[in-house]
Coordinates of C-alpha atoms in Angstrom, one line a residue:
X1 CA 97.8 136.6 133.6
X2 CA 100.4 139.4 134.4
X3 CA 102.3 140.3 131.2
X4 CA 104.4 143.3 132.3
X5 CA 107.6 141.3 132.9
X6 CA 106.9 139.1 129.9
X7 CA 106.8 142.0 127.5
X8 CA 109.9 143.6 129.1
X9 CA 112.0 140.6 128.3
X10 CA 110.2 139.6 125.1
X11 CA 108.9 142.6 123.2
X12 CA 105.6 141.9 121.3
X13 CA 105.9 141.1 117.6
X14 CA 104.3 143.4 115.1
X15 CA 102.4 142.5 111.9
X16 CA 105.5 142.7 109.7
X17 CA 107.4 140.4 112.0
X18 CA 104.6 137.8 112.0
X19 CA 104.4 138.0 108.2
X20 CA 108.1 137.3 107.9
X21 CA 107.9 134.3 110.2
X22 CA 105.0 132.9 108.2
X23 CA 106.8 133.4 104.9
X24 CA 109.8 131.6 106.4
X25 CA 107.7 128.6 107.5
X26 CA 106.0 128.4 104.1
X27 CA 109.4 127.9 102.4
X28 CA 108.7 130.1 99.4
X29 CA 105.1 129.2 98.9
X30 CA 102.4 131.8 98.3
X31 CA 101.0 132.9 101.7
X32 CA 97.6 132.7 100.0
X33 CA 97.9 129.0 100.4
X34 CA 97.0 129.2 104.0
X35 CA 94.2 131.7 103.7
X36 CA 90.9 130.4 105.1
X37 CA 87.8 131.3 103.2
X38 CA 85.1 132.4 105.6
X39 CA 81.3 131.6 105.2
X40 CA 80.6 134.9 103.6
X41 CA 83.4 134.5 101.0
X42 CA 86.0 136.8 102.7
X43 CA 89.5 135.6 103.5
X44 CA 90.8 135.4 107.1
X45 CA 94.3 136.5 108.0
X46 CA 96.3 133.6 109.6
X47 CA 96.9 135.6 112.8
X48 CA 95.1 138.2 114.9
X49 CA 95.9 141.2 117.1
X50 CA 93.9 142.5 120.0
X51 CA 93.6 146.0 118.5
X52 CA 91.9 144.5 115.4
X53 CA 88.7 144.1 117.4
X54 CA 86.6 146.6 119.3
X55 CA 85.3 143.9 121.6
X56 CA 84.8 140.2 122.1
X57 CA 81.7 138.1 122.4
X58 CA 81.1 136.4 125.7
X59 CA 79.0 133.3 126.6
X60 CA 75.5 133.3 127.9
X61 CA 75.8 130.9 130.9
X62 CA 76.6 132.2 134.4
X63 CA 77.4 128.9 136.1
X64 CA 79.9 127.2 133.8
X65 CA 79.2 125.6 130.5
X66 CA 77.2 122.5 131.4
X67 CA 75.1 120.8 128.7
X68 CA 72.5 118.1 128.7
X69 CA 74.0 114.7 127.8
X70 CA 71.3 113.3 125.6
X71 CA 70.5 109.7 124.6
X72 CA 68.1 108.6 121.8
X73 CA 65.2 106.5 122.8
X74 CA 62.8 104.6 120.5
X75 CA 59.7 103.6 122.5
X76 CA 59.0 100.9 119.9
X77 CA 62.0 98.9 121.1
X78 CA 61.0 96.2 123.5
X79 CA 63.8 97.1 125.8
X80 CA 63.5 100.9 125.5
X81 CA 62.9 101.4 129.2
X82 CA 65.7 99.2 130.3
X83 CA 68.2 100.9 128.0
X84 CA 67.0 104.4 129.0
X85 CA 67.3 103.6 132.7
X86 CA 70.8 102.2 132.2
X87 CA 71.9 105.3 130.4
X88 CA 70.4 107.6 133.1
X89 CA 72.0 105.5 135.8
X90 CA 75.3 105.9 134.0
X91 CA 75.1 109.7 134.2
X92 CA 73.1 110.9 131.2
X93 CA 70.6 113.6 131.9
X94 CA 68.7 114.1 128.6
X95 CA 66.6 111.9 126.4
X96 CA 65.3 112.3 122.9
X97 CA 62.3 110.2 122.0
X98 CA 61.8 109.1 118.5
X99 CA 59.1 106.6 117.2
X100 CA 55.8 105.3 118.6
X101 CA 54.4 108.0 121.0
X102 CA 51.7 105.5 122.1
X103 CA 54.3 103.6 124.0
X104 CA 55.9 106.6 125.6
X105 CA 54.5 106.0 129.1
X106 CA 56.0 102.5 129.0
X107 CA 59.4 103.8 127.8
X108 CA 59.4 106.4 130.6
X109 CA 58.4 104.0 133.4
X110 CA 60.4 104.8 136.6
X111 CA 62.0 107.9 135.0
X112 CA 62.0 111.0 137.2
X113 CA 61.3 113.9 134.9
X114 CA 62.9 116.3 137.3
X115 CA 66.3 114.8 136.5
X116 CA 66.3 115.0 132.7
X117 CA 65.6 117.2 129.8
X118 CA 63.1 115.3 127.7
X119 CA 62.6 116.0 124.0
X120 CA 60.0 114.4 121.8
X121 CA 60.5 114.4 118.0
X122 CA 57.3 114.9 116.0
X123 CA 55.1 115.3 119.0
X124 CA 51.5 116.3 119.2
X125 CA 49.4 118.2 121.8
X126 CA 48.1 115.0 123.4
X127 CA 51.7 114.0 124.2
X128 CA 52.4 117.4 125.7
X129 CA 49.3 117.1 127.9
X130 CA 50.3 113.7 129.1
X131 CA 53.9 114.9 129.9
X132 CA 52.5 117.9 131.8
X133 CA 50.2 115.7 133.8
X134 CA 53.0 113.2 134.4
X135 CA 55.1 116.0 135.8
X136 CA 52.2 116.9 138.1
X137 CA 51.8 113.3 139.3
X138 CA 55.5 113.3 140.1
X139 CA 55.1 116.4 142.2
X140 CA 57.3 118.6 140.0
X141 CA 57.3 122.4 140.4
X142 CA 56.6 124.6 137.4
X143 CA 60.3 125.3 136.9
X144 CA 61.4 121.7 137.4
X145 CA 59.9 120.4 134.2
X146 CA 62.4 120.6 131.2
X147 CA 61.0 119.3 128.0
X148 CA 60.4 120.0 124.3
X149 CA 57.1 118.8 122.9
X150 CA 58.3 118.8 119.3
X151 CA 55.0 120.1 117.9
X152 CA 54.4 120.6 114.2
X153 CA 54.9 124.3 113.4
X154 CA 51.4 124.4 112.0
X155 CA 49.8 123.0 115.1
X156 CA 46.7 124.9 116.3
X157 CA 48.0 127.2 119.0
X158 CA 44.6 127.7 120.7
X159 CA 44.9 126.9 124.4
X160 CA 48.6 126.2 124.3
X161 CA 49.7 129.4 126.0
X162 CA 47.4 128.7 129.0
X163 CA 48.9 125.2 129.3
X164 CA 52.6 126.2 129.3
X165 CA 52.8 129.8 130.5
X166 CA 53.6 128.7 134.1
X167 CA 56.5 126.4 132.8
X168 CA 59.5 128.4 131.8
X169 CA 61.5 125.4 130.5
X170 CA 58.8 123.8 128.4
X171 CA 59.5 124.3 124.7
X172 CA 56.9 123.7 122.1
X173 CA 58.7 123.7 118.8
X174 CA 62.0 122.0 117.7
X175 CA 63.3 123.5 114.5
X176 CA 66.0 121.6 112.6
X177 CA 68.8 122.5 110.3
X178 CA 68.8 119.8 107.7
X179 CA 72.6 119.9 107.2
X180 CA 75.7 121.6 108.8
X181 CA 75.7 124.3 106.1
X182 CA 75.1 128.0 105.9
X183 CA 72.0 127.5 103.7
X184 CA 70.4 125.0 106.0
X185 CA 71.1 127.1 109.0
X186 CA 69.7 130.2 107.3
X187 CA 66.5 128.3 106.4
X188 CA 66.2 127.1 110.0
X189 CA 66.4 130.7 111.3
X190 CA 63.9 131.8 108.8
X191 CA 61.6 129.0 109.9
X192 CA 62.1 130.1 113.5
X193 CA 61.2 133.7 112.6
X194 CA 57.9 132.6 111.1
X195 CA 57.1 130.3 114.0
X196 CA 57.8 133.2 116.4
X197 CA 55.6 135.5 114.5
X198 CA 52.8 132.9 114.3
X199 CA 52.9 132.7 118.1
X200 CA 52.8 136.4 118.5
X201 CA 49.8 136.6 116.2
X202 CA 48.1 134.0 118.3
X203 CA 48.4 136.2 121.4
X204 CA 51.7 135.0 122.9
X205 CA 53.7 137.7 124.6
X206 CA 57.2 137.9 123.1
X207 CA 58.8 136.6 126.3
X208 CA 56.5 133.6 126.2
X209 CA 57.0 133.0 122.5
X210 CA 60.8 133.2 122.6
X211 CA 60.8 130.6 125.4
X212 CA 58.9 128.0 123.4
X213 CA 61.5 127.6 120.6
X214 CA 64.6 125.4 120.4
X215 CA 67.0 124.8 117.5
X216 CA 68.6 121.5 116.6
X217 CA 71.8 121.7 114.6
X218 CA 73.7 118.8 113.1
X219 CA 77.5 119.2 113.5
X220 CA 80.3 118.9 110.9
X221 CA 83.9 118.0 111.3
X222 CA 85.5 121.4 111.3
X223 CA 85.8 122.4 115.0
X224 CA 86.1 126.1 114.6
X225 CA 83.6 126.5 111.9
X226 CA 81.0 124.5 113.7
X227 CA 81.6 126.3 117.0
X228 CA 81.3 129.6 115.4
X229 CA 78.2 128.6 113.5
X230 CA 76.4 127.8 116.7
X231 CA 77.5 131.0 118.3
X232 CA 76.3 132.9 115.3
X233 CA 72.9 131.3 115.5
X234 CA 72.5 132.6 119.0
X235 CA 73.5 136.1 117.9
X236 CA 71.3 136.2 114.9
X237 CA 68.3 134.8 116.8
X238 CA 68.9 137.3 119.6
X239 CA 68.6 140.1 117.0
X240 CA 65.3 138.6 115.8
X241 CA 63.9 138.5 119.3
X242 CA 65.2 142.0 120.1
X243 CA 63.1 143.5 117.3
X244 CA 60.0 142.6 119.5
X245 CA 61.4 144.3 122.6
X246 CA 61.2 141.6 125.2
X247 CA 60.9 142.4 128.9
X248 CA 63.3 139.8 130.2
X249 CA 66.9 139.4 129.2
X250 CA 66.7 135.6 129.1
X251 CA 64.3 135.8 126.1
X252 CA 67.3 136.7 123.9
X253 CA 68.8 133.3 124.5
X254 CA 67.6 130.1 122.8
X255 CA 68.0 126.4 123.6
X256 CA 70.5 125.0 121.1
X257 CA 70.6 121.2 120.7
X258 CA 73.7 120.0 118.9
X259 CA 73.8 116.6 117.2
X260 CA 76.8 114.6 116.1
X261 CA 76.5 113.3 112.5
X262 CA 78.1 110.3 110.9
X263 CA 78.8 109.7 107.1
X264 CA 77.2 106.7 105.4
X265 CA 80.5 105.1 104.7
X266 CA 83.7 105.1 106.8
X267 CA 87.0 103.4 106.2
X268 CA 87.0 102.0 109.8
X269 CA 84.1 101.6 112.3
X270 CA 86.3 103.3 114.8
X271 CA 86.6 106.5 112.7
X272 CA 83.2 107.6 114.0
X273 CA 84.5 107.6 117.6
X274 CA 87.1 110.2 116.6
X275 CA 84.5 112.1 114.6
X276 CA 82.1 112.1 117.5
X277 CA 84.7 113.4 119.9
X278 CA 85.7 116.2 117.6
X279 CA 82.2 117.2 116.9
X280 CA 81.3 117.1 120.5
X281 CA 84.1 119.4 121.4
X282 CA 82.9 121.9 118.8
X283 CA 79.4 121.7 120.2
X284 CA 80.2 122.2 123.9
X285 CA 82.9 124.8 123.2
X286 CA 80.2 126.8 121.4
X287 CA 78.0 126.6 124.5
X288 CA 75.3 124.2 123.3
X289 CA 72.5 123.5 125.8
X290 CA 72.2 119.8 124.8
X291 CA 74.4 117.4 122.9
X292 CA 73.3 114.2 121.2
X293 CA 75.9 111.6 120.3
X294 CA 74.2 108.8 118.3
X295 CA 75.4 105.3 119.2
X296 CA 78.0 104.4 116.5
X297 CA 78.2 100.9 115.0
X298 CA 81.1 98.9 116.5
X299 CA 81.9 95.3 115.7
X300 CA 82.4 94.4 119.4
X301 CA 78.8 95.1 120.6
X302 CA 76.1 97.6 120.9
X303 CA 76.6 97.8 124.7
X304 CA 80.2 98.9 124.2
X305 CA 79.2 101.5 121.6
X306 CA 76.6 102.9 123.9
X307 CA 79.2 103.1 126.7
X308 CA 81.7 104.8 124.5
X309 CA 79.1 107.4 123.4
X310 CA 78.3 108.1 127.1
X311 CA 82.0 108.3 128.0
X312 CA 82.7 111.0 125.4
X313 CA 80.3 113.2 127.4
X314 CA 81.9 112.3 130.7
X315 CA 85.5 112.8 129.5
X316 CA 84.7 116.3 128.3
X317 CA 82.7 117.2 131.3
X318 CA 84.4 115.5 134.2
X319 CA 88.0 115.1 133.0
X320 CA 88.3 117.8 130.4
X321 CA 86.5 120.3 132.7
X322 CA 85.0 122.0 129.7
X323 CA 81.7 122.3 131.7
X324 CA 83.5 124.4 134.3
X325 CA 84.6 127.1 131.9
X326 CA 81.9 129.7 131.3
X327 CA 83.0 130.5 127.8
X328 CA 85.7 128.2 126.4
X329 CA 86.0 130.2 123.1
X330 CA 86.1 133.6 124.7
X331 CA 89.1 135.6 123.4
X332 CA 89.8 133.4 120.4
X333 CA 90.6 135.7 117.5
X334 CA 89.9 132.9 115.0
X335 CA 86.5 132.1 116.5
X336 CA 85.5 135.8 116.5
X337 CA 86.4 136.2 112.9
X338 CA 84.6 133.1 111.7
X339 CA 81.6 134.0 113.9
X340 CA 81.5 137.5 112.3
X341 CA 81.3 135.9 108.9
X342 CA 78.6 133.5 109.9
X343 CA 76.5 136.4 111.3
X344 CA 76.9 138.3 108.1
X345 CA 75.9 135.2 106.1
X346 CA 72.9 134.3 108.3
X347 CA 71.4 137.6 109.0
X348 CA 68.9 139.3 106.7
X349 CA 71.3 142.1 105.8
X350 CA 74.2 139.6 105.3
X351 CA 72.1 137.5 102.9
X352 CA 71.7 140.4 100.5
X353 CA 75.4 141.3 100.6
X354 CA 76.9 137.8 100.6
X355 CA 79.2 137.0 97.7
X356 CA 78.1 134.3 95.2
X357 CA 79.0 130.9 96.5
X358 CA 79.5 132.2 100.0
X359 CA 77.6 129.3 101.5
X360 CA 80.4 126.9 100.6
X361 CA 82.9 126.9 103.5
X362 CA 86.4 126.1 102.5
X363 CA 89.2 125.6 105.0
X364 CA 92.0 124.0 103.0
X365 CA 94.9 124.3 105.4
X366 CA 98.0 122.5 104.2
X367 CA 100.7 121.0 106.4
X368 CA 103.2 123.9 106.3
X369 CA 106.0 121.7 107.5
X370 CA 105.4 119.4 104.5
X371 CA 105.4 116.3 106.7
X372 CA 102.9 113.7 105.3
X373 CA 100.8 112.0 107.9
X374 CA 101.7 108.3 108.0
X375 CA 101.0 105.4 110.3
X376 CA 104.7 105.1 111.0
X377 CA 108.0 106.8 110.0
X378 CA 111.5 105.6 109.0
X379 CA 114.9 107.2 109.1
X380 CA 114.5 108.1 105.4
X381 CA 111.2 110.0 106.1
X382 CA 112.9 112.1 108.9
X383 CA 116.3 112.6 107.2
X384 CA 115.8 116.3 106.4
X385 CA 113.2 117.4 109.0
X386 CA 113.7 120.2 111.4
X387 CA 112.3 120.1 115.0
X388 CA 112.3 116.3 114.9
X389 CA 112.2 116.0 118.6
X390 CA 108.8 117.6 118.6
X391 CA 107.2 114.8 116.7
X392 CA 107.3 114.3 112.9
X393 CA 103.9 114.2 111.4
X394 CA 102.2 115.5 114.5
X395 CA 99.8 118.5 114.1
X396 CA 101.5 121.9 114.6
X397 CA 99.9 122.6 118.0
X398 CA 101.6 119.5 119.4
X399 CA 105.1 120.4 118.3
X400 CA 107.6 123.0 119.4
X401 CA 107.6 126.7 120.0
X402 CA 108.0 128.1 116.5
X403 CA 105.9 130.4 114.3
X404 CA 103.6 128.0 112.5
X405 CA 102.3 126.6 115.7
X406 CA 100.6 130.0 116.3
X407 CA 99.2 130.7 112.8
X408 CA 95.9 130.0 111.1
X409 CA 94.5 128.3 114.2
X410 CA 95.3 130.6 117.1
X411 CA 93.3 128.6 119.6
X412 CA 96.2 126.3 120.5
X413 CA 98.9 126.0 123.2
X414 CA 99.1 129.8 123.7
X415 CA 95.4 129.9 124.8
X416 CA 96.0 127.2 127.3
X417 CA 99.0 129.3 128.6
X418 CA 96.7 132.3 129.1
X419 CA 97.3 134.3 125.9
X420 CA 94.4 135.7 124.0
X421 CA 96.1 137.5 121.0
X422 CA 99.1 136.8 118.8
X423 CA 101.2 139.7 120.1
X424 CA 100.9 138.3 123.7
X425 CA 102.1 134.8 122.7
X426 CA 105.6 135.9 121.7
X427 CA 106.2 132.9 119.6

């Protein structure tokens, strides 16, 4: 976006001017109240300038940001095949199989493997052999079969390389983070490192070994933290692979499967619809390769719940156009700072230097306009409020053009307007 005329008419604000605006919006409160504690224990400044960074990360996908829209399938269900075919006919292009593997052929009846990414949870070598043979029966080329066998990390590797070396998109191991936390993510990466080394010891070339791993990460409710965590996993894993000097650049990338998570108790059954949408945005904005949205429990019907889960994918991909942006988070100062902190916390060097308690991510961001969120408002509530026309109680990024709308969470309206740093937004 050309900025020459913009800066002529509206000179860029410096750090001191931004600090003054923030103090004004805080109405005498300590600016430390809006500090965000990053995963490694450091505090993030509530605004960013382009000169603060030597460079920005960029995404790894060349043709947009498409992701596999995954549904969960239990072959033990008597109607598993009907439900799967319905989901696929309604646009889904990924399936995650959990449960009885003996009934897998029945569950996959009439399913064209070339059109989906198939992931088996807790698979075994016999299931892998059957899937490879089924791909052959369907006439699939080597590069048309996309699947993850979900083998146990301790599986005997003898003969596996010969079976899969011609299939670039067949993963053998699916490594899970048990929770959306720094500790669980660090453990997952350590597990991945050991599995990678085990394959190398068994004679896998590094390019073959790197292609056989995928990570599955549960998502939390903080959009920026979760998006940055996924991006940091890619960066740390790329460093692990780089130590073995792969021949092909694609070996640095890893298949990331993101999974929406629901709490055991919610105030309303519809809360999880909002939660699923928010978590889905964080996953796809981070560039996940696959996204699973479990079917929420709705009082109306299971059919409606399944339809809503599918439509979250479709709204983001077809109406939100997130899939057409190569790197949705590229240029976000907030995402870069948080990603830096996650990389420090997840990498081997960062583990040693991390401050005590750094694994606890705290992002207590108060409402700086001091407008309590309510289901409705009266004249008494709005008597002394400024900027009333911009929506009392609405989040800052949905209100008017004043300073607090650009602080703490820079990825807001100014990004949609083409700005990448605070000084360019001229709040």
